[in-house]
XYZ file of C-alpha atoms in Angstrom:
499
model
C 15.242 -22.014 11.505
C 15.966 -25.296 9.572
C 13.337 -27.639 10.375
C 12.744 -30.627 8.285
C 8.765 -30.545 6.367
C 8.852 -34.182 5.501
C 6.184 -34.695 8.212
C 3.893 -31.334 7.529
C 0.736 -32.384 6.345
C -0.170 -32.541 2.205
C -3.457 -29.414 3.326
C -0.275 -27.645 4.400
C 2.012 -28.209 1.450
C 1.974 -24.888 -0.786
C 4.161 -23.864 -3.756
C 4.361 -20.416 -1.994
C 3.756 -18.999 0.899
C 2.978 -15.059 1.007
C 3.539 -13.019 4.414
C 1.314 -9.679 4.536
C -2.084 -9.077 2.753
C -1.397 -5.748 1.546
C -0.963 -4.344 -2.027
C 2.529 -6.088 -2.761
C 0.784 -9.391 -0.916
C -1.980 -9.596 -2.980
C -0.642 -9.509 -5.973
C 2.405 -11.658 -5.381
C -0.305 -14.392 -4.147
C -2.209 -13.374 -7.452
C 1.063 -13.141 -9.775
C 1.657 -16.636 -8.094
C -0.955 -18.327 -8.545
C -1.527 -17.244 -12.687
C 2.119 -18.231 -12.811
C 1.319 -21.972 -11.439
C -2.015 -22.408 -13.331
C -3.997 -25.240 -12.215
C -2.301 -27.517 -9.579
C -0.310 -25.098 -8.042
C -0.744 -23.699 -4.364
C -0.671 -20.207 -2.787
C -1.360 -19.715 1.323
C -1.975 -15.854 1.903
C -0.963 -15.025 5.483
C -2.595 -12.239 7.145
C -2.690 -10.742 10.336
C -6.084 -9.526 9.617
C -7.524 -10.908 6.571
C -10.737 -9.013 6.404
C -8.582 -6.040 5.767
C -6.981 -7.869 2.783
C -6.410 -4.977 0.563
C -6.708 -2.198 3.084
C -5.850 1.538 1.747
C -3.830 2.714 5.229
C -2.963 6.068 3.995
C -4.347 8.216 1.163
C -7.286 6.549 -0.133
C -6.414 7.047 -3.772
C -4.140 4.536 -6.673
C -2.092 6.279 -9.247
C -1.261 9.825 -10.223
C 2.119 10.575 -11.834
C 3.703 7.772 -12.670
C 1.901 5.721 -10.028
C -1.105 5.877 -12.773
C 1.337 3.887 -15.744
C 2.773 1.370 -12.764
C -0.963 0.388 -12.540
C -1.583 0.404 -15.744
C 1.287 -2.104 -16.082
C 0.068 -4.014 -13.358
C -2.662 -4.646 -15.450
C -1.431 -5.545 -18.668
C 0.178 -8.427 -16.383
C -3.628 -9.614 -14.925
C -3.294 -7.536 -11.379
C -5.706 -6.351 -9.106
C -4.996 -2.680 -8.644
C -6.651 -1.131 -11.552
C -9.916 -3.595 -11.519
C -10.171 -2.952 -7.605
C -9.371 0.803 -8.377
C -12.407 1.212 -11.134
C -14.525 -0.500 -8.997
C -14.114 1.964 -6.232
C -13.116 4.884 -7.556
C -15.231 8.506 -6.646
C -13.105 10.512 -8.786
C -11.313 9.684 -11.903
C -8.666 12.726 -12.921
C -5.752 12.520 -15.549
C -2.879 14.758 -14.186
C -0.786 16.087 -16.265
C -3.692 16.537 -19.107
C -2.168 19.079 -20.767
C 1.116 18.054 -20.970
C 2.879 15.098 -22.970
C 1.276 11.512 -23.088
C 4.762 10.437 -21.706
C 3.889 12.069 -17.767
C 0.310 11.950 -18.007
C -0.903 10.173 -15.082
C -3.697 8.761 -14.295
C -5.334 9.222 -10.683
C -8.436 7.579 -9.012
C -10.021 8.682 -5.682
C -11.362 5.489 -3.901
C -13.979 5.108 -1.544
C -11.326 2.807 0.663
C -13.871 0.634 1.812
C -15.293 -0.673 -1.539
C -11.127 -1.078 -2.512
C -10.804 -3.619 0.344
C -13.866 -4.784 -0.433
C -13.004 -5.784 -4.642
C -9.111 -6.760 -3.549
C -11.151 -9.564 -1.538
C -13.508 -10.042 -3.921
C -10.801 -10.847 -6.779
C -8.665 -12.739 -4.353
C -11.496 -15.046 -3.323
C -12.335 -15.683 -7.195
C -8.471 -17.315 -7.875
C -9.794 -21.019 -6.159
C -5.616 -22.036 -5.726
C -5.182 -19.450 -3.250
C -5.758 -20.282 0.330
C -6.161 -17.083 3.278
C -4.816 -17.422 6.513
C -5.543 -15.759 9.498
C -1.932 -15.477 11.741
C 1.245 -14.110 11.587
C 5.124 -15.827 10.741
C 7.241 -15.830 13.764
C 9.745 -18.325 11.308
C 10.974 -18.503 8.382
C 12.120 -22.688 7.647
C 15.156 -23.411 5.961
C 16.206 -26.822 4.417
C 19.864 -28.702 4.853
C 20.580 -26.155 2.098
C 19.324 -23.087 3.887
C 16.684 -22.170 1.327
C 13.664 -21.203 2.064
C 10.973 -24.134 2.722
C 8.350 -22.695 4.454
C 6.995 -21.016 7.779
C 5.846 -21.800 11.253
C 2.981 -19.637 12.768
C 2.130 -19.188 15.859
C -0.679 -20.942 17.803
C -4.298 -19.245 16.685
C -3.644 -19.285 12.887
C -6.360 -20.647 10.870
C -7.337 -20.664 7.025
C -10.033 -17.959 6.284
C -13.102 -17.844 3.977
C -15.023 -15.445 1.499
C -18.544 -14.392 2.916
C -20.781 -14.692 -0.743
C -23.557 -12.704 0.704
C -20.921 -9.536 1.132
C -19.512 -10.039 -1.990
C -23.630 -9.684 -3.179
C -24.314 -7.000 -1.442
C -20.945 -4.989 -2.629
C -22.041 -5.631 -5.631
C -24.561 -3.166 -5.598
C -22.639 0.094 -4.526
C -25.511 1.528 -2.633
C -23.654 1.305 0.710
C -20.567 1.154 2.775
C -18.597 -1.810 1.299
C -18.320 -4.991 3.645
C -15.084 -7.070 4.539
C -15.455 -10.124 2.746
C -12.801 -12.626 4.277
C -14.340 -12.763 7.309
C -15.224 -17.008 7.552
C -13.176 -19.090 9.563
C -13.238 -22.251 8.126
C -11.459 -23.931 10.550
C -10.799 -24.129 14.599
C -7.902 -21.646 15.785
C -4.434 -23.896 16.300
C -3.388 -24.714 19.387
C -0.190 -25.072 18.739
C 2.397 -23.389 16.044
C 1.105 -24.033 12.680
C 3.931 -24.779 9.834
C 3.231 -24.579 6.426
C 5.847 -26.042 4.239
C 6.766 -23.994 0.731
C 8.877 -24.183 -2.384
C 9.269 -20.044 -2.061
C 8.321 -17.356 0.484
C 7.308 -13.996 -0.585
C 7.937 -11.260 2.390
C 5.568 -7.924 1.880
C 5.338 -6.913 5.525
C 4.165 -3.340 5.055
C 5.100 -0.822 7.440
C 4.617 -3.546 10.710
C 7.907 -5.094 11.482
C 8.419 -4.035 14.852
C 6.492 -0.925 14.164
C 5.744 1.450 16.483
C 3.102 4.787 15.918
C 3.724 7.978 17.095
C 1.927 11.103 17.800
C 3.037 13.559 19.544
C 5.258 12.076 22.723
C 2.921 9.081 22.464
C 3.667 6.035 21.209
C 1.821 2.781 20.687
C 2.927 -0.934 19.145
C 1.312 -1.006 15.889
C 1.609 -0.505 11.946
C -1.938 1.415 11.906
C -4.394 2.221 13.691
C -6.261 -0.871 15.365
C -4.065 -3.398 14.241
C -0.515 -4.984 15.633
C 3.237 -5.574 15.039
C 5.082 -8.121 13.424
C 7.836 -8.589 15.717
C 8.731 -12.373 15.196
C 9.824 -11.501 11.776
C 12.302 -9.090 12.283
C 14.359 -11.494 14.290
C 13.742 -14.280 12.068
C 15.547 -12.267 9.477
C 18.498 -11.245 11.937
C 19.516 -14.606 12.409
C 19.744 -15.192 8.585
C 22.452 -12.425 8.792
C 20.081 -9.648 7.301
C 21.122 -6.027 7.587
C 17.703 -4.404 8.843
C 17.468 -0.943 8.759
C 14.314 1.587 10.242
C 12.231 4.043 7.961
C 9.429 5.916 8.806
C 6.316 6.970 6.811
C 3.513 9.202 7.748
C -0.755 9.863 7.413
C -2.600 13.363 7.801
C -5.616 13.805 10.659
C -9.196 12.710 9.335
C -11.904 15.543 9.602
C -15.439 14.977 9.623
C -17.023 16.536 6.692
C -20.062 17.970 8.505
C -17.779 20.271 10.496
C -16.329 21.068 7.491
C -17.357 25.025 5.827
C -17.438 22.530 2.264
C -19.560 24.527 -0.085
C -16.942 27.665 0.790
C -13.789 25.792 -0.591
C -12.825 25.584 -4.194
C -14.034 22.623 -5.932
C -11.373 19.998 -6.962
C -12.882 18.399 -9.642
C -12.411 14.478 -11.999
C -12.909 14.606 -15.318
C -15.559 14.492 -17.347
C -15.164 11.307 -19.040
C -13.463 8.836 -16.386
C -10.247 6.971 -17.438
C -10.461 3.451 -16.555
C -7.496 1.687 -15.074
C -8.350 -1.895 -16.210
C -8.463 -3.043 -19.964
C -10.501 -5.335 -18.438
C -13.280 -2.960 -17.302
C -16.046 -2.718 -17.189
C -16.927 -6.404 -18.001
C -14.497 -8.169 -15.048
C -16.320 -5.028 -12.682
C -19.389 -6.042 -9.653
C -22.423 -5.415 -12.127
C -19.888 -5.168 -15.284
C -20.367 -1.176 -14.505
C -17.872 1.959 -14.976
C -17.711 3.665 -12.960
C -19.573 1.369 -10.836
C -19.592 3.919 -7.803
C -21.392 7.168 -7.903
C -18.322 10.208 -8.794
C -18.253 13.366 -6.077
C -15.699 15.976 -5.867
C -12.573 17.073 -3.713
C -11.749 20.623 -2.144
C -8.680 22.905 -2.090
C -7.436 24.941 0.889
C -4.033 26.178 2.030
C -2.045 26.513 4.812
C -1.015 29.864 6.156
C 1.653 31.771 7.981
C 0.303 31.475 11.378
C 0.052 27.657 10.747
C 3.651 27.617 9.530
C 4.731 29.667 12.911
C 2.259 26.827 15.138
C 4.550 24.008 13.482
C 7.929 25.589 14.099
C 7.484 26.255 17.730
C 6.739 22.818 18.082
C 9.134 20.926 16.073
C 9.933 20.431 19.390
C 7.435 17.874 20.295
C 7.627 16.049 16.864
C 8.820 12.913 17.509
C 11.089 12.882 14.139
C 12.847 16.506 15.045
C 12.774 15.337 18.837
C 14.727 11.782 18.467
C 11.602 9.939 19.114
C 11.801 8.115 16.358
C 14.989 5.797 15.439
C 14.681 5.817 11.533
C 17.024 6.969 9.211
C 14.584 8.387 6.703
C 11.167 8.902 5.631
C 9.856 8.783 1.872
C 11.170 11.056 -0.461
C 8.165 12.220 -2.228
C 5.668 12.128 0.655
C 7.035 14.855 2.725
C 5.178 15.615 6.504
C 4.097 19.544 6.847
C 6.493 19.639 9.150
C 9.312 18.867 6.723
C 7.413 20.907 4.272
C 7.581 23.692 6.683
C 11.354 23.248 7.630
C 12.656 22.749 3.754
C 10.524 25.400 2.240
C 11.291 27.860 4.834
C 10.181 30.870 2.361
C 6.774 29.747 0.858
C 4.001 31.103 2.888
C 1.375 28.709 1.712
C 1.529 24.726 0.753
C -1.688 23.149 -0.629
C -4.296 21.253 1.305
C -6.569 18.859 -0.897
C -10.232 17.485 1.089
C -10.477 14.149 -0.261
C -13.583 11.886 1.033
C -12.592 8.526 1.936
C -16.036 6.917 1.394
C -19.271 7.961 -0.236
C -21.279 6.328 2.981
C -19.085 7.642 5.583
C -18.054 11.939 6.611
C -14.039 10.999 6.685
C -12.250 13.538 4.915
C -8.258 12.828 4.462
C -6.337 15.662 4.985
C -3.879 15.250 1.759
C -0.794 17.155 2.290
C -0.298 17.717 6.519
C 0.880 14.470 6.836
C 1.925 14.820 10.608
C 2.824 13.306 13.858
C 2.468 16.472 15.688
C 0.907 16.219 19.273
C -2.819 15.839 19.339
C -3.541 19.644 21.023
C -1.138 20.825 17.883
C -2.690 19.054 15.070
C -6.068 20.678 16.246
C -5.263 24.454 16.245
C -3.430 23.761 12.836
C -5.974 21.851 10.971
C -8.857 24.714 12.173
C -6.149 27.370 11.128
C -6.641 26.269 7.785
C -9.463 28.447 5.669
C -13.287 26.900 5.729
C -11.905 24.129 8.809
C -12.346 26.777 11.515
C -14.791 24.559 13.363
C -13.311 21.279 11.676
C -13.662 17.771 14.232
C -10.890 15.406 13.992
C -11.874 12.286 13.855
C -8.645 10.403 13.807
C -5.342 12.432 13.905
C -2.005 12.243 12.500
C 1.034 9.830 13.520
C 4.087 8.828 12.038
C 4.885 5.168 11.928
C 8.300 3.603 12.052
C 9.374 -0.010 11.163
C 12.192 -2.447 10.354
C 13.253 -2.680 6.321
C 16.028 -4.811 4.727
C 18.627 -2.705 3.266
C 17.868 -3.873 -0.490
C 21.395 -4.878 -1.570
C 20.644 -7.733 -0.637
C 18.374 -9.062 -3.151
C 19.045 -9.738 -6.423
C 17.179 -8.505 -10.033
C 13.898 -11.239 -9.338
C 13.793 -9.723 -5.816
C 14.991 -12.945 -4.244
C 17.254 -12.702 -1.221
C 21.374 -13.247 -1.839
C 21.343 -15.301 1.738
C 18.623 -17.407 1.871
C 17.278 -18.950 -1.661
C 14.390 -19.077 -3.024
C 13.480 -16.107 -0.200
C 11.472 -13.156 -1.954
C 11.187 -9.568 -1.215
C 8.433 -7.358 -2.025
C 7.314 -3.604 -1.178
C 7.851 -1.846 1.229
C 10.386 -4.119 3.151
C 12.722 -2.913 0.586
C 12.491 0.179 1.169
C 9.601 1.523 -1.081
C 7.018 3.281 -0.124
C 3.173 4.166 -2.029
C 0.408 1.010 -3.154
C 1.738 1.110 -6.827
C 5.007 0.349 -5.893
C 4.293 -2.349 -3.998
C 2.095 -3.899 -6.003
C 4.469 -3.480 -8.541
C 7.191 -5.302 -6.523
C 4.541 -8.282 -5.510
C 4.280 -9.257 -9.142
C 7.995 -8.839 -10.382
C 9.096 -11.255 -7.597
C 7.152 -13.642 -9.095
C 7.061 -13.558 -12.925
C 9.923 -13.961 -15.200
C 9.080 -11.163 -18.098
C 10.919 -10.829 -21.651
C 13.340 -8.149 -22.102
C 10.104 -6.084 -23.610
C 8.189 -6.562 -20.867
C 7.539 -4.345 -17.483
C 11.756 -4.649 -16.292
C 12.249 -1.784 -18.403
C 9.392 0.432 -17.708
C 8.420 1.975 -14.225
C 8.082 -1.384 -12.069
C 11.343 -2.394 -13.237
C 12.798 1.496 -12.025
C 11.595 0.824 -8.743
C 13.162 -3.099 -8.032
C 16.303 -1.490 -9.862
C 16.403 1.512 -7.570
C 15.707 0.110 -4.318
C 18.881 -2.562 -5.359
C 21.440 0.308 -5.559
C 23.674 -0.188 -1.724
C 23.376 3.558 -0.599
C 19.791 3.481 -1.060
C 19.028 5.449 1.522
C 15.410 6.840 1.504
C 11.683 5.257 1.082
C 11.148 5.449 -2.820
C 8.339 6.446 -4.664
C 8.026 7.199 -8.569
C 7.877 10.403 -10.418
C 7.970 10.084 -14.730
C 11.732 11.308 -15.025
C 13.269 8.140 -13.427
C 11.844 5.916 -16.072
C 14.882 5.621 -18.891
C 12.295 4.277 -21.627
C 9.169 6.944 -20.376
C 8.363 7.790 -23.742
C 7.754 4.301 -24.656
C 6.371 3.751 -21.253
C 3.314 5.848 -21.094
C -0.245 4.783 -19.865
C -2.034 4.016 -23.703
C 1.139 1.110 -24.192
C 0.689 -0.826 -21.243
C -1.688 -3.096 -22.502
C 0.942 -3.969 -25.405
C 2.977 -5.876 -22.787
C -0.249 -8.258 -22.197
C 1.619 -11.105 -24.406
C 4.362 -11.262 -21.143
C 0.900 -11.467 -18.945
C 1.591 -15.378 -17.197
C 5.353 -16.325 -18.403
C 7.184 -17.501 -16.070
């Protein structure tokens, strides 16, 4: 829409102007507002601030590859791997006994306290301002760059609640939501907010719709709305938009669980922190500053296998249901699992706890979106769940993307300057990669710097034209993985705030 922002208001003048307040969101507002040191200005749109930060599927950061993106995030003054030692339950290197080239490093988070320090670390950078709202438009000048955005009526600039911050600080309970202040009167009227760039990192919610089963509800998770606005917004520029799909396994609550019967999935013994900067930039300059706990192993079976293929059916990507052209290609749902891998008779389960102060156990590895009287019998078919509870099941989610041709190397957008791209709008999928993506669209790194390790893979892969499937990371797409591996992040540091 070109609109002229002569007239907007100087409290509603920004340098940028970040959609989405998920991993690639944060840390393009963060990445942003290093970049324009003191002076500059960063608004932070979110539909729901107080989930700033929010882990939507497994509640874990790294693992292989994942571990060096973070690392790498890091060396450039992210959030991930602070927010990730700060809630991390389980600390494992995979790979151990391998090379150091595809060692990874893995954290299990209590997703509550992860929220809970992306907030905290967001709140601390005083040039970045939090909106509550969405973007129904994107405002283009005489030129047709990008100049800011108009929100609908209701959007209002959000605050940091000190006494949550406080008492997360502690880690002796369930982590609190921290932007959860207004500081100002809802609009009555669309809200613009003029810009010298817009970042995009929509997540999974443009136009995204949930499915279990033959049901289907408006959403891009549980509790929370679309982002339908956007999508046409983008249309009119003459985007291509295409439709991917992603997935999340059933929650079980642990007390119906048979835990002490299960193998033990244990961290190591000496935790491997994330963050150079831990544990002195850490809530009580602790690590790990949670208590650590262990994970469990169990297995599907053949009877489980037979449940799923007489109702592939009823799943709603076997059944049409869903209009997407692909789901991620490392995070496959048991039922693809079941389908591709026709001859295994087993595919392991991993109990991860999602809190320390709550019984949700994630269910890694049946990512499904099975009907609700399937996912039961199948979750209690599985050894020591016999009399498991679901607390939450399964669903698939799909939602629009723009086909990533059409971006260039700094993740800007070939039709409308000075229009940035970021996560899993391009076609990603996984927090490391979007993070990733939220700080290469803003900073302008030397030929030495994180373009030539794993971030750089992923904005290079998601540009090729017949990119065709959500992307996440494994070690043997990296050209330069040798040189790449997690104990030479930090030597990138120097390349921390050029741009």
């Amino acid at each position: 829409m070109h609109r002229e922002t002569d007239q907007i208001p100087a409290r509603d003048r920004y340098d940028v102007v970040v959609i989405g307040g998920g991993h690639a969101g944060t840390e393009a507002a963060r990445a942003a507002a290093a970049a324009l040191g003191e002076g500059g200005r960063v608004a932070l749109v979110s539909m729901e601030p107080a989930r700033l930060g929010q882990m939507s599927c497994n509640p874990a950061i790294g693992g292989l590859a994942k571990g060096q993106m973070v690392r790498e995030i890091d060396a450039l003054g992210g959030i991930m791997g602070l927010a990730a030692d700060a809630s991390g339950i389980q600390f494992k290197v995979l790979n151990a006994s391998k090379g150091p080239a595809v060692r990874g490093p893995r954290a299990q988070c209590d997703k509550y306290a992860y929220r809970a320090d992306v907030q905290r670390q967001i709140t601390a950078i005083a040039n970045i301002d939090v909106f509550a709202g969405t973007v129904d438009e994107i405002l283009v000048d005489a030129d047709g760059a990008a100049c800011g955005v108009l929100m609908p009526p209701g959007a209002h600039r959000v605050g940091a609640d000190p006494r949550a911050i406080d008492a997360n600080a502690r880690g002796d309970a369930i982590a609190e939501c921290v932007h959860t202040v207004a500081l100002e009167e809802p609009s009555s009227s669309p809200h613009a907010l003029a810009a010298r760039a817009v970042v995009l990192t929509t997540g999974t919610f443009m136009r995204a719709l949930m499915h279990t089963g033959e049901e289907c509800h408006e959403g891009g998770r549980v509790g929370e709305g679309s982002a339908r606005g956007i999508s046409a917004a983008l249309k009119s520029f003459g985007f291509e938009l295409g439709r991917l799909k992603t997935g999340t396994p059933p929650r079980v609550a642990r007390g119906s669980i048979d835990w002490d019967s299960l193998k033990p999935a244990l961290g190591d013994a000496q935790p491997f922190a994330f963050s150079d900067r831990s544990p002195d930039a850490l809530p009580a300059a602790r690590f790990p500053h949670l208590s650590q706990t262990d994970c469990r192993e169990t297995a599907t079976t053949p009877e489980i296998h037979a449940l799923i293929r007489d109702n592939l059916g009823r799943a709603p990507m076997y059944s049409g249901q869903i209009d997407a052209e692909c789901g991620p290609r490392y995070c496959p749902s048991i039922e693809d699992k079941i389908v591709r891998f026709a001859d295994r008779d087993a595919h392991h389960v991993f109990l991860e706890p999602e809190s320390l102060f709550t019984d949700e156990i994630y269910l890694n590895g049946v990512s499904t979106s099975l009907p609700a009287d399937v996912q039961l019998p199948l979750v209690r078919g599985l050894r020591g769940l016999e009399r498991a509870e679901i607390q939450k099941f399964g669903y698939a989610v799909e939602y629009d993307m723009v086909w990533p041709h059409q971006i260039d190397a700094t993740a800007e957008t070939k039709r409308v300057p000075r229009l940035f791209l970021a996560g899993q709008i391009n076609g990603t999928t996984g927090y490391e990669e979007a993070g990733a993506q939220g700080i290469l669209g803003l900073l302008a790194l030397g030929e030495d710097g994180a373009t030539n390790g794993l971030p750089g893979a992923v904005r290079e892969d998601d540009r090729a034209a017949d990119h065709l499937v959500g992307v996440a990371r494994v070690d043997a797409e990296s050209q330069v993985r040798l040189d790449r591996r997690v104990e030479g992040d930090d030597r990138r540091r120097p390349y921390e705030f050029d741009a």
